Short mmCIF file of C-alpha atoms in Angstrom, two decimals:
data_model
loop_
_atom_site.label_atom_id
_atom_site.label_comp_id
_atom_site.label_asym_id
_atom_site.label_seq_id
_atom_site.Cartn_x
_atom_site.Cartn_y
_atom_site.Cartn_z
CA MET A 1 -0.50 0.00 0.29
CA THR A 2 1.65 3.37 -1.03
CA VAL A 3 1.53 6.19 1.75
CA ARG A 4 -1.15 7.96 0.01
CA ALA A 5 -3.59 5.00 -0.26
CA PHE A 6 -2.62 4.43 3.65
CA ALA A 7 -3.20 7.97 4.78
CA VAL A 8 -6.66 7.75 2.94
CA SER A 9 -7.66 4.69 4.65
CA ALA A 10 -6.76 5.49 7.99
CA ALA A 11 -8.84 8.86 7.53
CA ALA A 12 -11.47 7.00 6.11
CA LEU A 13 -11.35 4.52 9.26
CA GLY A 14 -11.21 7.77 11.76
CA VAL A 15 -14.51 8.87 10.14
CA ALA A 16 -16.11 5.78 10.47
CA LEU A 17 -15.04 5.45 14.47
CA ALA A 18 -15.96 8.99 14.89
CA ALA A 19 -19.54 8.42 13.32
CA GLY A 20 -20.13 4.87 15.17
CA PRO A 21 -21.78 4.62 18.49
CA ALA A 22 -20.74 6.38 21.95
CA LEU A 23 -18.56 4.64 24.39
CA ALA A 24 -20.77 2.86 27.02
CA LEU A 25 -20.51 4.68 30.51
CA GLU A 26 -21.66 3.16 33.49
CA LEU A 27 -22.14 5.95 36.25
CA ARG A 28 -21.54 5.80 40.17
CA GLY A 29 -24.08 7.94 42.14
CA TRP A 30 -23.43 9.10 45.59
CA ASN A 31 -26.47 9.38 48.40
CA ILE A 32 -26.37 9.54 52.12
CA HIS A 33 -29.92 8.30 52.53
CA VAL A 34 -31.52 5.00 53.07
CA GLU A 35 -33.05 3.21 50.09
CA GLU A 36 -36.58 3.66 50.72
CA TYR A 37 -36.20 7.78 50.86
CA PRO A 38 -37.87 9.91 48.68
CA VAL A 39 -34.47 11.04 47.24
CA SER A 40 -32.90 7.61 46.88
CA ILE A 41 -36.43 6.42 44.93
CA ALA A 42 -36.06 9.33 42.52
CA MET A 43 -32.29 8.52 41.91
CA GLU A 44 -32.84 5.14 41.00
CA SER A 45 -35.89 6.44 38.77
CA PHE A 46 -33.35 8.91 37.06
CA ILE A 47 -30.42 6.28 36.43
CA GLU A 48 -33.08 3.90 35.10
CA GLU A 49 -34.66 6.57 32.47
CA VAL A 50 -31.50 7.26 31.40
CA ALA A 51 -30.37 3.43 30.78
CA GLU A 52 -33.90 3.16 29.07
CA LYS A 53 -33.54 6.08 26.84
CA THR A 54 -29.89 5.61 25.56
CA GLY A 55 -30.54 1.97 24.64
CA GLY A 56 -28.32 0.85 27.32
CA GLU A 57 -25.32 3.43 26.39
CA ILE A 58 -25.51 4.84 29.94
CA THR A 59 -25.96 3.02 32.66
CA GLY A 60 -25.47 3.14 36.29
CA LYS A 61 -25.75 2.46 40.12
CA VAL A 62 -26.32 4.28 43.22
CA PHE A 63 -24.63 4.10 46.41
CA HIS A 64 -26.95 5.08 49.10
CA ASN A 65 -26.11 5.18 53.14
CA GLY A 66 -22.93 7.32 52.27
CA VAL A 67 -20.90 4.33 51.21
CA LEU A 68 -18.83 6.24 49.05
CA GLY A 69 -18.17 8.92 51.77
CA ASP A 70 -19.26 11.96 53.59
CA GLN A 71 -21.14 14.80 51.87
CA PRO A 72 -18.40 17.37 51.82
CA ASP A 73 -15.98 14.60 50.26
CA ALA A 74 -18.51 13.63 47.87
CA ILE A 75 -18.91 17.00 46.40
CA GLU A 76 -15.27 17.37 46.02
CA GLN A 77 -15.28 13.92 44.20
CA VAL A 78 -17.66 14.66 41.93
CA ARG A 79 -16.15 17.80 41.06
CA LEU A 80 -12.87 15.77 40.47
CA GLY A 81 -14.85 13.32 38.22
CA ALA A 82 -14.25 10.05 40.76
CA ILE A 83 -18.07 10.54 41.41
CA ASP A 84 -20.04 10.62 38.31
CA PHE A 85 -23.29 11.99 40.10
CA GLY A 86 -24.42 12.60 43.27
CA GLU A 87 -27.82 14.28 45.52
CA PHE A 88 -26.38 17.16 47.57
CA SER A 89 -28.03 19.85 50.25
CA LEU A 90 -27.01 23.02 48.80
CA GLY A 91 -26.00 24.00 52.43
CA PRO A 92 -22.75 22.48 52.52
CA MET A 93 -21.79 23.35 49.03
CA GLY A 94 -21.06 26.56 49.72
CA GLN A 95 -17.49 26.03 50.53
CA ALA A 96 -16.96 25.11 47.00
CA VAL A 97 -19.46 27.18 45.16
CA PRO A 98 -19.99 30.61 46.92
CA GLU A 99 -23.36 31.16 44.95
CA THR A 100 -24.88 28.75 47.21
CA ASN A 101 -24.57 30.04 50.45
CA VAL A 102 -27.35 32.35 49.35
CA VAL A 103 -30.17 29.62 49.83
CA SER A 104 -28.94 29.52 53.29
CA LEU A 105 -30.24 32.78 54.29
CA PRO A 106 -33.10 32.36 57.08
CA PHE A 107 -36.59 32.91 55.19
CA ILE A 108 -34.74 33.77 52.04
CA PHE A 109 -37.43 31.89 50.13
CA PRO A 110 -41.33 32.86 51.61
CA SER A 111 -42.50 29.49 50.82
CA VAL A 112 -41.83 25.94 49.35
CA PRO A 113 -43.79 26.03 46.35
CA LYS A 114 -41.94 29.90 45.87
CA MET A 115 -38.78 27.85 46.18
CA TYR A 116 -39.70 25.67 43.31
CA GLU A 117 -40.72 28.68 41.24
CA LEU A 118 -37.20 30.65 41.51
CA MET A 119 -35.10 27.57 41.29
CA ASP A 120 -36.71 26.10 38.44
CA GLY A 121 -36.17 29.92 36.70
CA GLU A 122 -33.58 32.13 36.71
CA VAL A 123 -32.40 31.75 40.46
CA GLY A 124 -31.64 28.22 39.63
CA GLU A 125 -29.94 29.36 36.41
CA ALA A 126 -27.75 31.60 38.25
CA ILE A 127 -26.93 29.20 40.95
CA GLY A 128 -26.40 26.30 38.36
CA GLU A 129 -23.91 28.59 36.34
CA GLY A 130 -22.00 29.09 39.59
CA MET A 131 -21.62 25.26 40.14
CA LYS A 132 -20.86 24.57 36.43
CA ALA A 133 -18.11 27.01 36.98
CA LYS A 134 -16.58 24.85 40.20
CA GLY A 135 -17.20 21.60 37.95
CA ILE A 136 -20.78 20.57 38.84
CA VAL A 137 -23.80 20.38 36.60
CA PRO A 138 -27.05 20.69 38.10
CA LEU A 139 -29.57 18.06 36.40
CA GLY A 140 -32.80 18.98 38.76
CA TRP A 141 -33.68 20.73 42.03
CA TYR A 142 -35.08 18.73 44.85
CA THR A 143 -36.29 19.65 47.84
CA ALA A 144 -35.75 18.81 51.91
CA GLY A 145 -38.80 20.63 52.64
CA ALA A 146 -38.81 23.61 55.27
CA ARG A 147 -37.23 23.49 58.71
CA SER A 148 -38.80 24.58 61.55
CA PHE A 149 -38.61 25.23 65.28
CA TYR A 150 -39.37 22.47 67.73
CA THR A 151 -39.16 23.19 71.88
CA ALA A 152 -40.05 20.76 74.92
CA ASP A 153 -41.90 23.47 76.87
CA LYS A 154 -43.58 26.44 74.82
CA ALA A 155 -44.29 26.76 71.34
CA ILE A 156 -42.60 29.56 69.05
CA ALA A 157 -45.05 31.77 67.61
CA THR A 158 -43.15 35.09 67.56
CA PRO A 159 -39.80 36.12 67.17
CA GLU A 160 -39.59 36.92 71.19
CA ASP A 161 -40.93 33.34 71.90
CA VAL A 162 -37.03 32.54 71.32
CA GLN A 163 -35.80 34.49 73.35
CA GLY A 164 -33.51 32.98 76.14
CA LEU A 165 -33.91 29.39 74.52
CA LYS A 166 -31.03 27.23 73.92
CA ILE A 167 -31.84 26.07 70.24
CA ARG A 168 -29.79 23.09 68.48
CA VAL A 169 -28.49 24.71 65.05
CA MET A 170 -26.37 22.87 62.43
CA SER A 171 -22.48 24.12 62.77
CA ASN A 172 -23.25 27.44 60.59
CA ASP A 173 -22.61 30.68 61.31
CA LEU A 174 -25.83 31.79 59.56
CA PHE A 175 -27.86 29.63 61.75
CA VAL A 176 -26.23 30.68 64.63
CA ASP A 177 -26.69 34.17 64.00
CA MET A 178 -30.47 33.55 63.14
CA VAL A 179 -30.99 32.30 66.70
CA GLU A 180 -29.08 34.87 68.27
CA SER A 181 -31.12 38.02 66.50
CA MET A 182 -33.89 36.67 67.78
CA GLY A 183 -32.52 36.82 71.59
CA GLY A 184 -31.76 32.75 71.74
CA ASN A 185 -28.88 30.85 72.55
CA ALA A 186 -27.76 29.05 69.45
CA THR A 187 -25.81 25.45 70.28
CA PRO A 188 -24.21 24.14 67.53
CA MET A 189 -24.27 20.38 68.03
CA ALA A 190 -24.29 16.55 66.41
CA PHE A 191 -27.69 15.72 64.90
CA GLY A 192 -27.24 12.36 66.73
CA GLU A 193 -27.25 13.95 70.38
CA VAL A 194 -30.09 16.22 70.08
CA TYR A 195 -32.78 13.59 71.66
CA GLN A 196 -30.76 13.05 74.66
CA SER A 197 -30.21 17.16 74.85
CA ILE A 198 -33.60 17.96 74.45
CA LYS A 199 -34.56 15.39 77.24
CA THR A 200 -32.18 16.08 79.96
CA GLY A 201 -32.71 19.78 79.43
CA VAL A 202 -29.19 20.67 77.73
CA VAL A 203 -31.08 22.70 74.99
CA ASP A 204 -34.63 23.62 75.05
CA GLY A 205 -35.04 22.46 71.62
CA ALA A 206 -34.18 22.36 67.60
CA GLU A 207 -34.98 22.96 64.28
CA ASN A 208 -35.34 20.33 61.23
CA ASN A 209 -38.17 19.34 58.71
CA PRO A 210 -41.04 17.64 59.72
CA PRO A 211 -39.81 13.93 58.71
CA SER A 212 -36.20 14.20 60.58
CA TYR A 213 -38.40 15.62 63.56
CA GLU A 214 -41.02 12.86 63.65
CA SER A 215 -38.78 9.88 62.17
CA THR A 216 -35.71 10.18 64.89
CA ALA A 217 -38.67 10.54 67.61
CA HIS A 218 -37.54 14.01 68.71
CA HIS A 219 -41.37 14.77 69.14
CA GLU A 220 -41.25 12.51 72.06
CA VAL A 221 -39.11 15.12 73.95
CA ALA A 222 -39.98 18.17 71.87
CA LYS A 223 -43.71 18.18 71.73
CA ASN A 224 -44.32 21.75 70.33
CA LEU A 225 -43.72 22.11 66.38
CA SER A 226 -43.96 25.71 65.36
CA LEU A 227 -44.18 25.96 61.55
CA THR A 228 -41.77 28.86 61.06
CA GLU A 229 -40.44 27.31 58.01
CA HIS A 230 -37.41 29.47 58.64
CA LEU A 231 -34.99 27.51 56.18
CA ILE A 232 -35.91 26.14 52.76
CA ILE A 233 -32.84 24.79 51.68
CA PRO A 234 -33.07 23.22 47.88
CA GLU A 235 -31.14 20.24 47.42
CA CYS A 236 -29.60 19.25 43.66
CA LEU A 237 -29.26 16.47 41.47
CA CYS A 238 -25.59 16.94 40.25
CA MET A 239 -23.40 15.29 37.86
CA SER A 240 -19.64 15.88 37.40
CA LEU A 241 -18.79 18.12 34.54
CA LYS A 242 -15.74 15.72 33.59
CA THR A 243 -18.64 13.11 33.20
CA TRP A 244 -21.11 15.60 31.38
CA GLU A 245 -18.26 16.84 28.87
CA LYS A 246 -18.13 12.83 27.75
CA LEU A 247 -21.86 12.60 26.79
CA THR A 248 -23.01 13.32 23.16
CA PRO A 249 -25.34 16.34 22.85
CA GLU A 250 -28.03 13.99 22.46
CA GLN A 251 -26.80 11.97 25.70
CA GLN A 252 -27.04 15.17 27.39
CA ASP A 253 -30.53 15.94 26.56
CA ILE A 254 -31.62 12.60 27.83
CA VAL A 255 -29.73 13.04 31.05
CA MET A 256 -31.23 16.70 31.79
CA GLU A 257 -34.55 15.64 30.96
CA ALA A 258 -34.71 12.63 33.08
CA GLY A 259 -32.76 14.65 36.10
CA ARG A 260 -35.66 16.80 35.76
CA ALA A 261 -38.48 14.40 35.94
CA SER A 262 -36.54 12.73 38.97
CA ALA A 263 -36.94 16.38 40.72
CA GLN A 264 -40.70 16.35 40.13
CA MET A 265 -40.98 12.70 41.52
CA GLN A 266 -38.93 13.50 44.55
CA ARG A 267 -41.02 16.63 45.24
CA GLU A 268 -44.13 14.66 45.05
CA LEU A 269 -42.77 11.76 47.41
CA TRP A 270 -41.64 14.39 49.72
CA ASP A 271 -44.80 15.79 50.31
CA GLU A 272 -46.38 12.68 50.98
CA ARG A 273 -43.78 11.87 53.54
CA GLU A 274 -44.24 15.22 55.01
CA MET A 275 -47.85 14.76 55.62
CA ALA A 276 -47.52 10.98 56.89
CA SER A 277 -44.76 12.55 59.75
CA LEU A 278 -47.05 15.76 60.40
CA GLU A 279 -50.02 13.30 61.00
CA THR A 280 -47.82 10.80 63.14
CA VAL A 281 -46.69 13.58 65.24
CA ARG A 282 -50.61 14.80 65.67
CA ALA A 283 -51.39 11.46 66.72
CA ALA A 284 -48.82 11.26 69.08
CA GLY A 285 -50.22 14.30 71.04
CA GLY A 286 -47.82 16.50 69.19
CA GLN A 287 -49.07 20.29 69.03
CA ILE A 288 -48.53 21.70 65.70
CA THR A 289 -48.60 25.87 65.35
CA GLU A 290 -48.92 27.57 62.34
CA VAL A 291 -47.31 30.77 61.93
CA ALA A 292 -49.30 32.26 59.49
CA ASP A 293 -47.50 35.76 59.58
CA LYS A 294 -43.53 35.48 59.21
CA ALA A 295 -42.79 39.34 58.51
CA PRO A 296 -41.49 39.68 62.47
CA PHE A 297 -39.36 37.01 61.72
CA GLN A 298 -38.11 38.52 58.52
CA GLU A 299 -37.43 41.65 60.19
CA ALA A 300 -35.68 39.82 62.77
CA MET A 301 -33.31 38.63 60.29
CA THR A 302 -32.18 42.03 59.02
CA PRO A 303 -28.34 41.57 60.82
CA VAL A 304 -28.11 38.45 59.43
CA TYR A 305 -28.42 39.94 56.12
CA GLU A 306 -26.42 42.99 56.40
CA GLY A 307 -23.67 40.78 57.84
CA PHE A 308 -23.65 38.14 54.73
CA LEU A 309 -23.61 40.91 52.35
CA GLN A 310 -20.94 42.68 54.12
CA ASP A 311 -18.72 39.50 53.95
CA ASN A 312 -20.07 38.53 50.52
CA PRO A 313 -21.03 41.84 48.30
CA GLU A 314 -20.67 40.11 44.75
CA LEU A 315 -23.65 37.91 45.91
CA THR A 316 -25.93 41.05 46.51
CA GLU A 317 -27.62 41.05 43.21
CA LEU A 318 -28.51 37.03 43.63
CA VAL A 319 -30.21 38.05 46.98
CA ASP A 320 -32.09 40.64 45.78
CA MET A 321 -33.16 38.55 42.75
CA ILE A 322 -34.79 36.15 45.28
CA ARG A 323 -35.97 38.66 47.86
CA ASN A 324 -37.81 40.99 44.89
CA ALA A 325 -39.56 37.95 43.23
CA GLU A 326 -43.10 38.71 42.73
#
């Protein structure tokens, strides 16, 4: 074969290979929850839909119960491409993606439905751009519901009711500032210590979403659940940018569509779980206080926002985008 003939043959082979089927990918997914949790069910649905619609070109396995590491480490592994996809709270993502810190501001979202609307629109797009710049592609916005206060003795209906109470919070300066801005004593501690700490009076109460409050039996020692809904922190089904860039445009469309469909499923499953938890609490004698007027709580957060924006002036536009949304 002449040199020219060999070159033509090699070029033809290259074109043929380029036009051939995409390389098969088997993805690894991270999840902290047990298999029957709403997040877990939706993630399994996601990877099943991707496998079906790609004709088996992309398959995967979801590793539940945090077996691939803790959440901060898993976020970093997704950025590096060592884990292909995962489901994360935007709370602990703040160290890697500054834009996600905004959703940890107390009362930034007035309700869960409004959070869905904004995250499915321009707010989600803006946060998503920040995530992509750090190597993470958002596929769908999941929910963890709204976090509210629960206490052993008195219900919380106004900011003044928090004054003097020792409230367990997650280890985050924003959450500490939130309680202290209402005159309470914020007490960061491990979640596993909360039940005994309330029972023995080390703290007067804590805050979390209804399924966590009920499933951990915290309602046994803190019978007053006040639906302040002070924190509505979205979660994200995310893919590593390194994995995303291995996909063809057609595969990317399938993955994105499956991610959004799984988010809708997860939201519906969450609502069902939340209602069931509230019914369990009521049946056990728990007192649930509706907080219809959240304006006094929001006004009490003024120093929290001022401090946050002073430290993060570049996030002012994003904060205003959320707070000024109609």
